[in-house]
Amino acid sequence: MAFQIPGLARRTLLASSAGLLAAPAVQAQATPIKVGLVAVQTGPQAALGTQLRDGWLLGMRQLNNQLGGRAVETLVIDDELRPDVAVTKVRAALERDRVDFVVGVVFSNILAAIMRPVTEANTFLISTNAGPSTFAGRGCNPFFFTTSYNNDQVHSVMGQAAQDAGYRRVFVMTPNYQAGRDAVAGFKSRFQGTVVDEVYVPLTQLDFSAELAKIASLRPDAIFTFMPGGLGVNLVRQYRQAGLANIPFLSTFTVDEATLPAQGEAALGFFSAASWAPNMDNPQNRRFVTEFEAAYNYVPATYAAQSYDAANLLNAAVRRVGGNLTDKNALRTAIAAADFQSVRGPFRFGTNQYPVQDFWQLQVARRPDGKFQTETVRKVLEANVDPWAAECRMATRI
Amino acid sequence: MRREDAAIALIIFAALAVAPFVGFGQGYSLTMLARGMIFGMAAISLSLLVGGGGLVSLGHAAMMGVGAYAVVALDHSRITEAWIVVPTAIAAAALFAGLTGAIAIRTSGVHFIMITLAFGQMAFFTTSSLALYGGDDGYTLYNRLEVFGSRALEGGLVFHFTCLGLLIGAWALVQALLNSRFGRVLQAARDNETRARAVGFEPYAYRLTAYVIAGAIGGLAGVLLANAAEFVAPAYLAWQRSGDLLFMVILGGLAGPHGALMGALAFVFIEEWLAKLTEHWRLIFGPLLIFCVFFMRGGIAGLLRRG
Amino acid sequence: MSTTLLLVQGLNGLQFGILLFLVAAGLTLVFGVMDFINLAHGVQYMVGAYMGATLAALTGSFWWGLLLTLPATLAFGLLLEFLVFRHLYERDHLSQVLATFGVILFLNQGVKAVFGTAPMQMPLPELLSGGVRVMDGLLYPTYRIAILVAGLAIAGLLWFLVERTRVGMLVRAGASNAPMVSALGVDIRRLFMLVFGFGAMLAGFAGAMAAPILSVEPNMGDNLLILAFVVIVIGGIGSVRGAFIAALLVGLVETLGRSLMPDLMRLFLDPSAARQAGAAMASMLIYVVMASILAFRPAGLFPVRR
C-alpha cells in the first residue's frame, strides 16, 4: 500500500467508497458551488487577508461568479489568526454549509490547523499563500494544492540573488517564530558567503534602533530580512531614516504592495523576491492589475494575485469535469492539470501539488501615477521545484 | 452556596447534555459546544481565584497551555494513553502553578495581576521558541487520546459527554471547596486580610493551595482543548487569551462558579452568533459588554439572582 | 560590542523610554488619582496616531497635524469619559476592566471600519528629516532627537504642573485620598474629568508623535498597553516621577537586552541556538526585571504614600 499519513487512511478509504456507492446519476447542476474563503480579517495582519479576499472576488467577478459554468457562493471566513477558532469555523463550513472547496489562508499555522478537518472531509484545500514545508514533503496530501509557493523557496531565491551579486558578508534579521527561522534556513540554502550575524526579533517589535545600530557597526555587504506586515513598515522607514540605505536591502515579504503604501519613498530601490510582480507583461496580468485597481483602488500584492489564480484554476478544473464534483479522482486530475493562464506566465504543479515556477528578483519603484510597486529586475530561478518535493509519496488514487 | 445557584448550574448541564440531540449534533456544533465547555471549565477554575480568593490572575491561559503542551510532548514521544497523559498534564500544570504562585502570591492587587501576566508571557515565549513542537506554527495531533487503548474519544458524542462529565466534576469540586472550611478561610482573607490574620489564619498557604488547584483544573481544560481542536499552538498562551478568560469570569458574575460557566458560554456563543451577522461584529460586542457592566451589576449571575 | 555602539544603543533605549513615559504618565495619573484601571489607554494612543496621520494629510502639513491632534484627542477623551468612564468611577476594578475592554474592542474595530486594515503613513516633517552621524555609517534621525527633547520637555511641564500649581496639588492630594479632597469642598468630578482628559491627550499626542517612525495600524496600542502597565507597576502607581524613571529603565532594558542577550547566550550555547534562545530570553527580560523589582519593593520604586 502506498505511503499514507497515519490516521487518515481508514477514514479516507471509508468515506470515498461511500461516496462512490452513492454517486447520483444526474448531478444537480442548479445548486451553486460553495467555496469557503479563509482569510484573516482581524488584528494587525488583516490587510493581507483583505488582499487575499479581494483577489478571489475579482476573479469571481470576471468569471460572472461562476466556476466552470456553475454558479458560485463564496463564504468569507475570518480565521482571526486563532487556530482553534479557525478549526471551528472551517468545520462549520464543511458540515453545515457543505462547501465544495476551501481556499485561502495567509498564515502557515492556520493552514496547519485546518489541514486535517478539510482533507478528512474529502474536500480540496487550495492554499493561496501559506506554503509550509510540512505539507510539501512527507506530509503531502492529495487533497491539498497551493497556488503560491513553498515558503523556503522564496527565501532561497534571495539567497541565490545574493550569491549571484557577489555579496560575501550578509546580515540576516527575521522575527522569532517558525516562519522567520525557515526564512533564515531558506536564505542560507543558496547563499554561500558569510552570515555576519543572525538576529531574531520579537513579533511585536516596534523599534529597530538597536538592530540598526548593530548593522551599522558590522558594515555588511547587504542585509537579508523577512519582516511581514507592520514589522516591515517600521523596519523600512527606520532603516532609511538611519541612513543605512546604501547597504543593499534584500528581503522577502517585507516590501510588497500591502506595505508599500505606508513605506512610500523609504522603500525605493529595495529588493524583494517573488514569482509574480504587478508589472509582469502578459495579457492576463495586465487585465488583472488594471481591473483590480479599478475595483479596489489599491495595488495588488502576491496575496491577491495568487487567489485570483486560484479562481481561474478552479474554473478550468470544474469545466474539465463538466461541473461534476463527486468524482474526487477526476477532479483532482483536473486541478493538477492547471489548464489556465496564470498571471505569472508559465504555471504547472509539481508531483507534490506545489507549483513549479520561475522566481524573480524585484525592486521597489514609483509608478508614473505616484503609487509604489515592485518590478521585475531579473529571473533568478527557472522552473524551480521546491526542495521537499522528492520526499512526497502521494497516493495516486484518493 | 444557595440552592438557586445549584439549580442554575444543573439546568445548564442538562441543556448541554440534551443539545446534541436537539439540532447541535453535527461535528462543527459539537466542536463549538466543546469549546464552550472547555472554556467554561477554565473560567470556573479562574473564578476560584478571582471570586473566592480575590486573586485576579492575568496568566491563566498559561495553565491551559501547559496542559495542552504536555499532551503535545507526550504525543511526540508516541505516548497517547489517556491514563498516562491526563495525570501528567495535570501534574505539569499544577507544578507550574505552584512555582509561579509561590512568588506571585507574595504580592497583591494590581501587582499580582502583573506578575501573573509576566509568568504567562514567559510561558508563551518559551513555547514559541520550541522548534521541536512546531514553535509558532503549532503542532497537529493526528489522534485524540486513547482510553485503555480504545479510540472511543474520536467519536463526537463520546468526547462531548466526556467534556461534560469533567466540567460537572470541576464545578462540583470548586463549589465544594468554596463551601468548605478551606473556602471560608479563603473568602475571609479576600474580604479582610487583617481580620483573618487576627483570628489566626495565614492566608498565604490557603491562597497558594487554591492557585495550584485552579492551575490543575486549567491544565485539564488545556488537555481537552488540544483534543477538541486536534491542534496546539503558542497562541493558546497569549495574554489576550488570559484576558478573555478573565472577562468571561467578570461577565458571568462572581457569585459563584456557575457565574463563570455562564460567562464562558455567553462569550463563546455570542461570538459565534454575532460573527455570522457581520464582519464588524466587535462593533456590537464591545458596547454589549459595556452595557452589561452598566446594567448588570454582579454579571449574569447577579441578574439571575435578583430576578 | 564597542563603546560607541553601546552608547548608541543606550540613546535608542532612552528614546523608546521617553515614548513609553508619555503613554504611561496618563495611565498612572488616572489609576493613581481616580483608582480607575483604564485598559482603553492603549487605544487612545492608537486614535491619536490615526488622528495625527489624518489631520496631517488633510492640512498637508506635519506641524498642523500634530498641533490639531492635541484638541482632537482631548475632545475624544472627554467624549469617552462622558459616555463610558464617568459611570465607572464608583464601580470595582473588575467592572472597569470589563467595560474598558469593551471600549478596546469597539475602537480597534472602529478604526478598521473607517480607515481599513492597511497601515497608514505619516510623513516626517521637512525640518526634522535629516540625521546626525553618531557613528560610522549610522545616522541618528533628527526626528528621534526631537522626540527625546519633546518628551523631556513634557516631563518637565508635568513636573511643574503637578508639583508647583494648585491644580497639581489637588491631583496629588486626590492620589493620596480622594474622598478627603472631596470632603474638603473640591469638585472631585471636575478634577477627575481634568485628569482623564489630560491623560488621554498625552497618550494621543504620543501616538501622533510616534506615527512617522512607527506604523499606524489597528491594534497598534495593544502591546504598548502591556508595557505601559509594566512601567507604572515598576514606577509605583500614581507617581509621575516613578513612571519617568521606570519608563527609561524599561526602554533601556528592552533595547540593550535585545542586543546583548544573544551575545550573552553564546557563552553557554552554540551560535545558532544562542541566537534563538537569546531572542526568547530578551522578550522575557522585561518581565523578569519587573518581577525582581516587585520582589524587593512590592509597591514599586516610588510608591505614593497613603
Short mmCIF file of C-alpha atoms in Angstrom, two decimals, chain A residues 5-7 11 41-42 53 78 80-85 87-89 91-92 95-96 98 108-109 112-113 116 132 135 176-179 181-182 203, chain B residues 26-28 31-32 35 39 128-129 131 134-137 140-144 154 225 228-231 233 235-236 241 244 271-272 276 279 281-282:
data_model
loop_
_atom_site.label_atom_id
_atom_site.label_comp_id
_atom_site.label_asym_id
_atom_site.label_seq_id
_atom_site.Cartn_x
_atom_site.Cartn_y
_atom_site.Cartn_z
CA ILE A 5 -0.50 9.78 6.63
CA PRO A 6 -1.27 7.94 9.90
CA GLY A 7 -4.86 8.19 10.99
CA ARG A 11 -11.34 7.24 7.36
CA GLN A 41 -9.69 39.88 8.88
CA THR A 42 -8.75 40.67 12.46
CA ARG A 53 -10.11 38.06 -0.37
CA ASP A 78 -12.25 35.18 9.28
CA GLU A 80 -8.84 35.73 13.47
CA LEU A 81 -5.30 34.28 13.48
CA ARG A 82 -6.54 31.88 16.17
CA PRO A 83 -6.07 28.21 15.21
CA ASP A 84 -8.88 26.79 17.36
CA VAL A 85 -11.33 29.40 16.08
CA VAL A 87 -10.90 24.90 13.12
CA THR A 88 -14.39 25.56 14.49
CA LYS A 89 -15.38 27.84 11.64
CA ARG A 91 -15.71 22.60 10.42
CA ALA A 92 -18.96 24.56 10.33
CA GLU A 95 -20.58 20.30 7.72
CA ARG A 96 -23.30 22.90 7.91
CA ARG A 98 -21.21 21.87 2.82
CA SER A 108 1.03 28.74 7.95
CA ASN A 109 -0.15 27.91 11.43
CA ALA A 112 -1.75 23.52 9.57
CA ALA A 113 -4.72 23.67 11.91
CA ARG A 116 -6.90 17.70 8.81
CA PRO A 132 4.79 25.40 4.72
CA PHE A 135 2.99 19.58 3.51
CA ASN A 176 11.47 34.99 16.15
CA TYR A 177 8.90 32.46 15.02
CA GLN A 178 8.85 29.36 12.85
CA ALA A 179 8.43 31.20 9.54
CA ARG A 181 13.59 30.61 11.23
CA ASP A 182 12.53 28.94 7.97
CA LEU A 203 6.94 39.59 16.61
CA GLN B 26 -23.12 17.78 13.88
CA GLY B 27 -19.35 17.82 14.05
CA TYR B 28 -18.92 21.56 13.96
CA THR B 31 -16.75 21.41 18.38
CA MET B 32 -18.37 24.70 19.32
CA ARG B 35 -15.06 24.94 23.19
CA PHE B 39 -13.53 27.50 28.44
CA SER B 128 7.05 29.91 20.71
CA SER B 129 10.71 29.03 20.64
CA ALA B 131 11.03 24.34 17.38
CA GLY B 134 6.48 23.29 15.72
CA GLY B 135 7.11 26.57 17.52
CA ASP B 136 4.73 29.21 16.34
CA ASP B 137 3.40 27.05 13.50
CA THR B 140 -1.04 18.82 14.72
CA LEU B 141 -2.42 15.93 16.76
CA TYR B 142 -3.37 13.15 14.43
CA ASN B 143 -5.38 11.33 17.03
CA ARG B 144 -7.14 12.13 20.23
CA GLU B 154 -12.60 10.05 18.38
CA LEU B 225 -8.75 21.85 24.16
CA ALA B 228 -11.04 19.19 20.64
CA ALA B 229 -9.10 21.23 18.09
CA GLU B 230 -6.59 18.43 17.41
CA PHE B 231 -4.08 21.22 17.13
CA ALA B 233 -0.20 26.45 19.14
CA ALA B 235 -1.40 31.33 20.60
CA TYR B 236 -3.28 29.39 23.31
CA ARG B 241 -6.43 34.60 25.95
CA ASP B 244 -10.62 36.59 27.57
CA GLU B 271 -19.08 35.46 19.38
CA GLU B 272 -20.27 32.66 17.10
CA LYS B 276 -22.45 35.31 11.39
CA GLU B 279 -17.66 41.11 9.70
CA TRP B 281 -19.25 42.10 14.93
CA ARG B 282 -16.88 43.58 17.50
#
